[in-house]
Amino acid sequence: MVVRKRNWLTHAILIILIVAILFPVVWVVSTSLRRDNAAFSSKLFSSRMSLQNYKDLLFPEDNVLRLLSDIESITTNSRPYDEKPVEFLVEKFDKDIEALKAYSKESKELISVVDNEYETIKNYLSENSDKLIQTVVEQVNKLIEKINIEELDDNQSIGVAIISLLEERKIKEKDVLELGLGFDYKDYEDVYVEELKTKLDNIESLKRQLQEDQAKLNQIKKDLDFYQEDYTRLSLIIDNSIIPQFESFNKTLQVAYDLLNNPSNQIKAFVSEKDAVEKFEQVYNIVKDMVEMNLSKERKAVIDKMYENMTKVKTLWDNFTLKNSANYADFISLINQFNLKALKQVRESYNLLKNFAEIEREYLKLSNEYILFANKIDSKNQDLEELNREYLNVEGKYLPAKAYIMSLLLKGDIESFINKVEKYTLPKDINKLYLSVKILSRKVNDFLSYVDDDGLKKDVRSSIRKLDWVATLNDFRKKYEKFAKDVKEFIDEFDKYVSSIESTGKAAIYSSKNGVKVRIAALLQLFTKVQSEYPANIASSMSIASKAAADLVDQFPVNDLDKSFKNVDKKLFRFDQIWKQKQKYYLWRWIFNSVIVAGVVAIITTIVNALAAYPFSRMRFRGRKYGIMSLLLIQMFPAIMYMIALYGFLSFIGRYIPSIGLNTLGGLIFVYLGNIAFNMYLIKGFYDTIPSSLEEAAMIDGATRWQTFWRIVIPLASPILSVVVILTFMGTFNEFVLAKIILQDVEKYTYAVGLWTFSSGPFETEWGLFSAAALVGMLPMVILFLSMQKYLVGGLTKGSVKG
């Protein structure tokens, strides 16, 4: 008998892999079921599990707000009821009114159930007050055992620690008296001043200096930003306007110089200089002043060049004698044009450059100040870090003494807490108990701030957290009592409004049908009341009470009330579903759109590929070898590269064939049909494995080429055709980028684009809805895969044997 040896290591690895692979799936499923949307909660499952997310997505309920909106459309004869007959509208109105009354009745029943559960909880607290108070006392007594700090005999350390704690206002003089020290701690005040106080004063002084320097630095930065904005703006004007204009002036001056430098006295002309010389002198003087300005090298070079050209022209002009020649006439004409343009431009430029120079000077000054102050602050920060290190090193000597003192005081606080709490009775004194626990928790945290032992910190905090139920129970009591008071008034008013709407609704329907639309005042007021008053006054306190009830299931020290807490949470959640405003979801529509698009694309692509791959596999023709490779090469480029061309093409063709234009499923299908080369290559490879002798035998028996293809090749190729259908369907179903660009209307979205909306906008934090939508969207692909699975195997041998 052979005994098989079990490989435990292999089993362990497989189990780990299965858990690692399935854990994200389990997490998504649990998130879709949780009502608290705790996608990042540390709990995989909680007590607040519900199918509500799936109900909202797949079978949305017409709650109160939707019914009111529906009644508004009915009574005003608006869409989608504008084409309906009066009899239908009256019948639908009656149904909606009855639905509102049913919701009111259900809400009262829910409140009645929760009131009863609340009374049960209060009675239990009253009957078991001593037991619950005792659990608090026992839990606090455990703290005394955990905070035992080793006793110190070093009077100096204790004395300095007491003075330090007094300075920090962690303790008071009366606390020191309660310690019953056998010495006067004030004897060590000099030690405290020398070792701690002086260093602490230096640190505080340096911090104040840093605050002042930082304030100055911020002001400098603010001024610097102001000047930098002007500096940048003027720099752009100078570089893009003034400098190009001056370069143009230089070219004009060069032409003028050439006219004078090459005189001709053959042609005489009458020349009138008028004020040309005077204006040229004005421009020249302004440019001369500009040369003195402090500008950048590139800008100054252009201005210097202009000044140089003007000097050359002016010198030659002053010594020119042939002033009755045609050349001189041309020169004067050119100078007049130059003066006309340059005088105004140069004046404006001079003022702007002068202003710019002042701004630049101030900007550089502030920049230097900013750098100096920033360096100064960095230096002081380093000094502060050094002082802090020195202080912490010295303070570390007294940390055990501080922890010891705080532990002694905390023990006294705990004893005082116990003596006080033992006199409380629940539920009457729940608020007092809450305040006492809150004060004790603060004192525990003060003690832990001087403890170095991380294990002790964790242990003590874990113990004090077991008293969180007191705060949660107090919140539950306050919020539920407020909710119960407000909600009863709210529902009573709601019933009055519904009665008023019912009495005038039918008359409004008939009036609207006759062309006079009547908006019912009670309906408008009720809609506003439910839409705004409910979330502000009712839902806020109700949601806190509901969450507190759910938390108490885990926090309450005994399990006797778990059923009541769960029932309160469940009923309040149902109440909220009746009254809260819900978004309209189009998940069914999105999935249907994706199924239609992906299905049509998968079928057409498979048929085209099956036909196109056959010639490449069975026939011989020119271009066969590199044709399919060329198609593959083209398809290697991502579709987003030619998205602009596709968008433009769809926009153009949509004017003539609207069904395949932008924002249409037909246009999206048309775009997706371009993905054929890879699948063609895949099918062609499978065709190559089918023996051609089967087709030859069929053709000998009289079959045509089409018949051999249809009756022999296609049945044998069903596995690869199934793979192509599945891959094409999945790729198209999940495609996002092209669909997001082409589709604009929310009702025309595909599933992938629709799912994206659950992670943005009004659904940004609705992780439960997002997870539920993701899981529902998996169904079409799972169904397709399971339904075509048999073809993947059965098609491998079908028709391959001749009987």
Short mmCIF file of N, CA and C in Angstrom, two decimals, residues 48-182:
data_model
loop_
_atom_site.label_atom_id
_atom_site.label_comp_id
_atom_site.label_asym_id
_atom_site.label_seq_id
_atom_site.Cartn_x
_atom_site.Cartn_y
_atom_site.Cartn_z
N ARG A 48 -24.47 47.01 10.30
CA ARG A 48 -25.34 47.83 9.45
C ARG A 48 -25.27 47.33 8.00
N MET A 49 -25.69 46.10 7.78
CA MET A 49 -25.69 45.51 6.44
C MET A 49 -27.10 45.60 5.85
N SER A 50 -27.16 45.89 4.56
CA SER A 50 -28.46 46.05 3.91
C SER A 50 -28.31 45.89 2.40
N LEU A 51 -29.41 45.54 1.75
CA LEU A 51 -29.45 45.46 0.28
C LEU A 51 -29.96 46.76 -0.33
N GLN A 52 -29.99 47.84 0.48
CA GLN A 52 -30.60 49.08 0.02
C GLN A 52 -29.90 49.66 -1.20
N ASN A 53 -28.58 49.53 -1.28
CA ASN A 53 -27.86 50.06 -2.44
C ASN A 53 -28.33 49.38 -3.72
N TYR A 54 -28.52 48.08 -3.67
CA TYR A 54 -29.00 47.35 -4.84
C TYR A 54 -30.45 47.72 -5.16
N LYS A 55 -31.26 47.93 -4.14
CA LYS A 55 -32.65 48.34 -4.37
C LYS A 55 -32.71 49.71 -5.04
N ASP A 56 -31.86 50.63 -4.55
CA ASP A 56 -31.86 51.99 -5.13
C ASP A 56 -31.41 51.97 -6.59
N LEU A 57 -30.49 51.08 -6.92
CA LEU A 57 -29.97 51.02 -8.28
C LEU A 57 -30.90 50.28 -9.23
N LEU A 58 -31.45 49.15 -8.76
CA LEU A 58 -32.20 48.28 -9.66
C LEU A 58 -33.71 48.48 -9.58
N PHE A 59 -34.21 48.71 -8.36
CA PHE A 59 -35.66 48.85 -8.19
C PHE A 59 -35.94 50.09 -7.32
N PRO A 60 -35.66 51.28 -7.85
CA PRO A 60 -35.81 52.50 -7.04
C PRO A 60 -37.24 52.70 -6.57
N GLU A 61 -37.36 53.12 -5.32
CA GLU A 61 -38.66 53.31 -4.69
C GLU A 61 -39.12 54.75 -4.88
N ASP A 62 -40.41 54.93 -5.18
CA ASP A 62 -40.99 56.27 -5.27
C ASP A 62 -41.31 56.74 -3.85
N ASN A 63 -40.33 57.36 -3.18
CA ASN A 63 -40.55 57.81 -1.81
C ASN A 63 -41.30 59.14 -1.81
N VAL A 64 -41.37 59.80 -0.67
CA VAL A 64 -42.24 60.98 -0.53
C VAL A 64 -41.87 62.09 -1.50
N LEU A 65 -40.60 62.43 -1.59
CA LEU A 65 -40.20 63.54 -2.47
C LEU A 65 -40.48 63.22 -3.93
N ARG A 66 -40.26 61.99 -4.33
CA ARG A 66 -40.55 61.62 -5.72
C ARG A 66 -42.05 61.66 -6.00
N LEU A 67 -42.85 61.25 -5.03
CA LEU A 67 -44.30 61.31 -5.21
C LEU A 67 -44.78 62.76 -5.30
N LEU A 68 -44.21 63.63 -4.46
CA LEU A 68 -44.59 65.05 -4.52
C LEU A 68 -44.21 65.65 -5.87
N SER A 69 -43.04 65.30 -6.36
CA SER A 69 -42.63 65.78 -7.68
C SER A 69 -43.56 65.24 -8.76
N ASP A 70 -43.98 63.99 -8.61
CA ASP A 70 -44.90 63.36 -9.56
C ASP A 70 -46.26 64.07 -9.54
N ILE A 71 -46.75 64.38 -8.36
CA ILE A 71 -48.04 65.07 -8.22
C ILE A 71 -47.96 66.47 -8.84
N GLU A 72 -46.81 67.13 -8.67
CA GLU A 72 -46.61 68.44 -9.28
C GLU A 72 -46.75 68.36 -10.80
N SER A 73 -46.15 67.33 -11.40
CA SER A 73 -46.24 67.16 -12.86
C SER A 73 -47.67 66.84 -13.29
N ILE A 74 -48.37 66.03 -12.48
CA ILE A 74 -49.75 65.65 -12.82
C ILE A 74 -50.68 66.87 -12.76
N THR A 75 -50.59 67.64 -11.69
CA THR A 75 -51.54 68.75 -11.50
C THR A 75 -51.25 69.93 -12.42
N THR A 76 -50.03 70.03 -12.93
CA THR A 76 -49.72 71.13 -13.86
C THR A 76 -49.68 70.65 -15.31
N ASN A 77 -50.05 69.38 -15.53
CA ASN A 77 -50.08 68.80 -16.88
C ASN A 77 -48.72 68.95 -17.58
N SER A 78 -47.65 68.63 -16.84
CA SER A 78 -46.29 68.74 -17.37
C SER A 78 -45.78 67.36 -17.75
N ARG A 79 -44.62 67.34 -18.40
CA ARG A 79 -44.01 66.07 -18.79
C ARG A 79 -43.72 65.24 -17.54
N PRO A 80 -43.94 63.94 -17.61
CA PRO A 80 -44.29 63.12 -18.78
C PRO A 80 -45.79 62.88 -18.94
N TYR A 81 -46.62 63.75 -18.30
CA TYR A 81 -48.06 63.52 -18.30
C TYR A 81 -48.80 64.50 -19.21
N ASP A 82 -48.09 65.28 -20.03
CA ASP A 82 -48.75 66.31 -20.82
C ASP A 82 -49.65 65.74 -21.92
N GLU A 83 -49.41 64.48 -22.32
CA GLU A 83 -50.21 63.88 -23.38
C GLU A 83 -51.25 62.89 -22.84
N LYS A 84 -51.32 62.74 -21.53
CA LYS A 84 -52.23 61.75 -20.92
C LYS A 84 -53.64 62.32 -20.79
N PRO A 85 -54.66 61.47 -20.89
CA PRO A 85 -56.04 61.94 -20.71
C PRO A 85 -56.33 62.27 -19.26
N VAL A 86 -57.41 63.01 -19.04
CA VAL A 86 -57.76 63.46 -17.70
C VAL A 86 -58.03 62.28 -16.78
N GLU A 87 -58.73 61.26 -17.29
CA GLU A 87 -59.07 60.10 -16.46
C GLU A 87 -57.81 59.43 -15.91
N PHE A 88 -56.80 59.31 -16.77
CA PHE A 88 -55.54 58.70 -16.33
C PHE A 88 -54.87 59.55 -15.25
N LEU A 89 -54.88 60.89 -15.44
CA LEU A 89 -54.25 61.79 -14.49
C LEU A 89 -54.94 61.73 -13.13
N VAL A 90 -56.26 61.71 -13.15
CA VAL A 90 -57.01 61.65 -11.89
C VAL A 90 -56.72 60.34 -11.17
N GLU A 91 -56.69 59.25 -11.92
CA GLU A 91 -56.40 57.94 -11.31
C GLU A 91 -54.99 57.91 -10.72
N LYS A 92 -54.03 58.45 -11.47
CA LYS A 92 -52.64 58.47 -11.00
C LYS A 92 -52.50 59.39 -9.79
N PHE A 93 -53.23 60.50 -9.79
CA PHE A 93 -53.22 61.42 -8.65
C PHE A 93 -53.73 60.72 -7.39
N ASP A 94 -54.83 60.00 -7.54
CA ASP A 94 -55.39 59.27 -6.39
C ASP A 94 -54.40 58.25 -5.85
N LYS A 95 -53.71 57.54 -6.75
CA LYS A 95 -52.74 56.53 -6.33
C LYS A 95 -51.58 57.19 -5.56
N ASP A 96 -51.11 58.33 -6.07
CA ASP A 96 -50.01 59.01 -5.39
C ASP A 96 -50.42 59.53 -4.02
N ILE A 97 -51.63 60.06 -3.92
CA ILE A 97 -52.11 60.54 -2.62
C ILE A 97 -52.21 59.37 -1.64
N GLU A 98 -52.73 58.24 -2.11
CA GLU A 98 -52.82 57.07 -1.24
C GLU A 98 -51.42 56.59 -0.82
N ALA A 99 -50.48 56.69 -1.75
CA ALA A 99 -49.10 56.29 -1.42
C ALA A 99 -48.52 57.21 -0.35
N LEU A 100 -48.81 58.52 -0.45
CA LEU A 100 -48.33 59.45 0.58
C LEU A 100 -48.95 59.14 1.93
N LYS A 101 -50.24 58.83 1.94
CA LYS A 101 -50.90 58.47 3.20
C LYS A 101 -50.31 57.18 3.77
N ALA A 102 -50.00 56.24 2.87
CA ALA A 102 -49.40 54.97 3.33
C ALA A 102 -48.02 55.22 3.94
N TYR A 103 -47.26 56.13 3.32
CA TYR A 103 -45.94 56.46 3.88
C TYR A 103 -46.09 57.12 5.24
N SER A 104 -47.08 58.00 5.38
CA SER A 104 -47.32 58.65 6.66
C SER A 104 -47.67 57.62 7.73
N LYS A 105 -48.52 56.69 7.36
CA LYS A 105 -48.91 55.63 8.29
C LYS A 105 -47.71 54.76 8.66
N GLU A 106 -46.92 54.39 7.64
CA GLU A 106 -45.74 53.56 7.91
C GLU A 106 -44.76 54.30 8.80
N SER A 107 -44.59 55.60 8.57
CA SER A 107 -43.66 56.39 9.37
C SER A 107 -44.10 56.42 10.84
N LYS A 108 -45.41 56.59 11.06
CA LYS A 108 -45.92 56.59 12.43
C LYS A 108 -45.70 55.23 13.09
N GLU A 109 -45.91 54.17 12.33
CA GLU A 109 -45.68 52.83 12.88
C GLU A 109 -44.20 52.63 13.23
N LEU A 110 -43.32 53.12 12.35
CA LEU A 110 -41.88 53.00 12.64
C LEU A 110 -41.50 53.77 13.89
N ILE A 111 -42.03 54.99 14.02
CA ILE A 111 -41.74 55.79 15.21
C ILE A 111 -42.28 55.12 16.46
N SER A 112 -43.47 54.52 16.34
CA SER A 112 -44.07 53.82 17.48
C SER A 112 -43.19 52.65 17.92
N VAL A 113 -42.69 51.89 16.94
CA VAL A 113 -41.81 50.76 17.26
C VAL A 113 -40.53 51.24 17.93
N VAL A 114 -39.95 52.31 17.38
CA VAL A 114 -38.69 52.82 17.95
C VAL A 114 -38.94 53.41 19.34
N ASP A 115 -40.08 54.07 19.53
CA ASP A 115 -40.41 54.58 20.87
C ASP A 115 -40.49 53.46 21.88
N ASN A 116 -41.12 52.37 21.48
CA ASN A 116 -41.22 51.21 22.37
C ASN A 116 -39.84 50.65 22.70
N GLU A 117 -38.98 50.56 21.66
CA GLU A 117 -37.63 50.06 21.89
C GLU A 117 -36.85 51.02 22.80
N TYR A 118 -37.08 52.31 22.61
CA TYR A 118 -36.39 53.29 23.45
C TYR A 118 -36.84 53.17 24.91
N GLU A 119 -38.15 52.94 25.10
CA GLU A 119 -38.64 52.74 26.46
C GLU A 119 -38.06 51.46 27.06
N THR A 120 -37.92 50.44 26.23
CA THR A 120 -37.30 49.19 26.69
C THR A 120 -35.87 49.45 27.16
N ILE A 121 -35.14 50.24 26.36
CA ILE A 121 -33.75 50.56 26.71
C ILE A 121 -33.70 51.35 28.01
N LYS A 122 -34.58 52.35 28.15
CA LYS A 122 -34.60 53.16 29.37
C LYS A 122 -34.95 52.30 30.59
N ASN A 123 -35.94 51.42 30.43
CA ASN A 123 -36.33 50.55 31.54
C ASN A 123 -35.18 49.62 31.94
N TYR A 124 -34.49 49.11 30.93
CA TYR A 124 -33.36 48.23 31.22
C TYR A 124 -32.27 49.00 31.98
N LEU A 125 -31.99 50.23 31.53
CA LEU A 125 -30.98 51.04 32.21
C LEU A 125 -31.39 51.31 33.65
N SER A 126 -32.69 51.57 33.86
CA SER A 126 -33.17 51.84 35.20
C SER A 126 -33.08 50.60 36.09
N GLU A 127 -33.49 49.45 35.54
CA GLU A 127 -33.48 48.22 36.32
C GLU A 127 -32.07 47.69 36.58
N ASN A 128 -31.14 48.00 35.68
CA ASN A 128 -29.78 47.46 35.81
C ASN A 128 -28.76 48.57 36.03
N SER A 129 -29.22 49.67 36.63
CA SER A 129 -28.34 50.81 36.83
C SER A 129 -27.11 50.43 37.65
N ASP A 130 -27.35 49.76 38.76
CA ASP A 130 -26.22 49.38 39.64
C ASP A 130 -25.23 48.49 38.91
N LYS A 131 -25.76 47.57 38.13
CA LYS A 131 -24.88 46.63 37.39
C LYS A 131 -24.02 47.39 36.38
N LEU A 132 -24.62 48.33 35.64
CA LEU A 132 -23.88 49.08 34.64
C LEU A 132 -22.86 50.03 35.28
N ILE A 133 -23.29 50.68 36.38
CA ILE A 133 -22.35 51.55 37.09
C ILE A 133 -21.18 50.72 37.61
N GLN A 134 -21.46 49.52 38.06
CA GLN A 134 -20.40 48.66 38.57
C GLN A 134 -19.42 48.27 37.47
N THR A 135 -19.92 48.07 36.23
CA THR A 135 -19.00 47.75 35.12
C THR A 135 -18.05 48.92 34.85
N VAL A 136 -18.59 50.15 35.00
CA VAL A 136 -17.74 51.33 34.84
C VAL A 136 -16.69 51.37 35.93
N VAL A 137 -17.12 51.11 37.18
CA VAL A 137 -16.19 51.13 38.31
C VAL A 137 -15.11 50.07 38.14
N GLU A 138 -15.52 48.86 37.73
CA GLU A 138 -14.54 47.78 37.54
C GLU A 138 -13.53 48.13 36.46
N GLN A 139 -14.03 48.71 35.38
CA GLN A 139 -13.12 49.07 34.28
C GLN A 139 -12.13 50.15 34.72
N VAL A 140 -12.62 51.10 35.52
CA VAL A 140 -11.74 52.17 35.99
C VAL A 140 -10.76 51.63 37.04
N ASN A 141 -11.22 50.68 37.84
CA ASN A 141 -10.31 50.08 38.83
C ASN A 141 -9.13 49.38 38.16
N LYS A 142 -9.38 48.83 36.96
CA LYS A 142 -8.29 48.18 36.24
C LYS A 142 -7.20 49.18 35.85
N LEU A 143 -7.62 50.44 35.68
CA LEU A 143 -6.64 51.46 35.33
C LEU A 143 -5.62 51.65 36.45
N ILE A 144 -6.10 51.55 37.69
CA ILE A 144 -5.20 51.75 38.83
C ILE A 144 -4.07 50.75 38.81
N GLU A 145 -4.42 49.50 38.43
CA GLU A 145 -3.38 48.46 38.36
C GLU A 145 -2.39 48.73 37.24
N LYS A 146 -2.87 49.36 36.15
CA LYS A 146 -2.01 49.55 34.98
C LYS A 146 -1.12 50.78 35.08
N ILE A 147 -1.50 51.74 35.94
CA ILE A 147 -0.73 52.98 35.97
C ILE A 147 0.24 53.03 37.14
N ASN A 148 0.53 51.89 37.70
CA ASN A 148 1.51 51.86 38.79
C ASN A 148 2.88 52.19 38.25
N ILE A 149 3.42 53.33 38.68
CA ILE A 149 4.76 53.76 38.30
C ILE A 149 5.70 53.54 39.48
N GLU A 150 6.89 53.07 39.17
CA GLU A 150 7.86 52.78 40.23
C GLU A 150 8.12 54.04 41.07
N GLU A 151 8.07 53.87 42.41
CA GLU A 151 8.23 54.99 43.33
C GLU A 151 9.65 55.56 43.23
N LEU A 152 9.76 56.89 43.31
CA LEU A 152 11.04 57.57 43.23
C LEU A 152 11.43 58.12 44.60
N ASP A 153 12.73 58.04 44.92
CA ASP A 153 13.25 58.59 46.17
C ASP A 153 14.05 59.87 45.95
N ASP A 154 14.15 60.30 44.69
CA ASP A 154 14.95 61.47 44.33
C ASP A 154 14.11 62.73 44.53
N ASN A 155 14.32 63.41 45.70
CA ASN A 155 13.51 64.59 46.01
C ASN A 155 13.74 65.71 45.00
N GLN A 156 14.98 65.83 44.52
CA GLN A 156 15.26 66.91 43.56
C GLN A 156 14.47 66.72 42.28
N SER A 157 14.48 65.49 41.76
CA SER A 157 13.74 65.23 40.53
C SER A 157 12.25 65.48 40.73
N ILE A 158 11.72 65.04 41.87
CA ILE A 158 10.30 65.23 42.14
C ILE A 158 9.98 66.72 42.28
N GLY A 159 10.85 67.45 43.01
CA GLY A 159 10.61 68.87 43.21
C GLY A 159 10.64 69.65 41.91
N VAL A 160 11.67 69.38 41.08
CA VAL A 160 11.77 70.07 39.79
C VAL A 160 10.58 69.69 38.90
N ALA A 161 10.17 68.42 38.92
CA ALA A 161 9.04 67.96 38.10
C ALA A 161 7.75 68.66 38.51
N ILE A 162 7.56 68.85 39.85
CA ILE A 162 6.35 69.54 40.33
C ILE A 162 6.33 70.99 39.85
N ILE A 163 7.46 71.68 39.98
CA ILE A 163 7.51 73.07 39.53
C ILE A 163 7.24 73.16 38.02
N SER A 164 7.80 72.22 37.26
CA SER A 164 7.58 72.21 35.81
C SER A 164 6.12 71.98 35.47
N LEU A 165 5.48 71.04 36.17
CA LEU A 165 4.06 70.75 35.92
C LEU A 165 3.18 71.94 36.30
N LEU A 166 3.56 72.64 37.37
CA LEU A 166 2.82 73.84 37.75
C LEU A 166 2.95 74.92 36.69
N GLU A 167 4.17 75.06 36.15
CA GLU A 167 4.38 76.04 35.09
C GLU A 167 3.58 75.68 33.84
N GLU A 168 3.48 74.39 33.56
CA GLU A 168 2.73 73.93 32.38
C GLU A 168 1.22 73.93 32.63
N ARG A 169 0.81 74.21 33.88
CA ARG A 169 -0.61 74.23 34.28
C ARG A 169 -1.28 72.88 34.12
N LYS A 170 -0.48 71.84 34.29
CA LYS A 170 -1.03 70.50 34.29
C LYS A 170 -1.58 70.13 35.67
N ILE A 171 -1.03 70.73 36.71
CA ILE A 171 -1.50 70.51 38.08
C ILE A 171 -1.66 71.86 38.76
N LYS A 172 -2.28 71.83 39.97
CA LYS A 172 -2.49 73.05 40.75
C LYS A 172 -1.85 72.86 42.14
N GLU A 173 -1.79 73.96 42.88
CA GLU A 173 -1.18 73.90 44.21
C GLU A 173 -1.91 72.92 45.12
N LYS A 174 -3.22 72.88 44.99
CA LYS A 174 -3.98 71.96 45.84
C LYS A 174 -3.65 70.50 45.53
N ASP A 175 -3.29 70.24 44.25
CA ASP A 175 -2.88 68.87 43.89
C ASP A 175 -1.57 68.50 44.58
N VAL A 176 -0.67 69.49 44.72
CA VAL A 176 0.61 69.23 45.38
C VAL A 176 0.38 68.93 46.85
N LEU A 177 -0.56 69.65 47.45
CA LEU A 177 -0.86 69.41 48.86
C LEU A 177 -1.41 68.00 49.07
N GLU A 178 -2.21 67.53 48.10
CA GLU A 178 -2.79 66.18 48.21
C GLU A 178 -1.71 65.09 48.13
N LEU A 179 -0.56 65.41 47.51
CA LEU A 179 0.51 64.41 47.39
C LEU A 179 1.14 64.09 48.74
N GLY A 180 1.10 65.04 49.67
CA GLY A 180 1.67 64.81 51.00
C GLY A 180 3.16 64.57 50.98
N LEU A 181 3.90 65.46 50.29
CA LEU A 181 5.34 65.32 50.19
C LEU A 181 6.00 65.57 51.55
N GLY A 182 7.10 64.90 51.78
CA GLY A 182 7.84 65.09 53.03
C GLY A 182 8.89 66.17 52.93
#
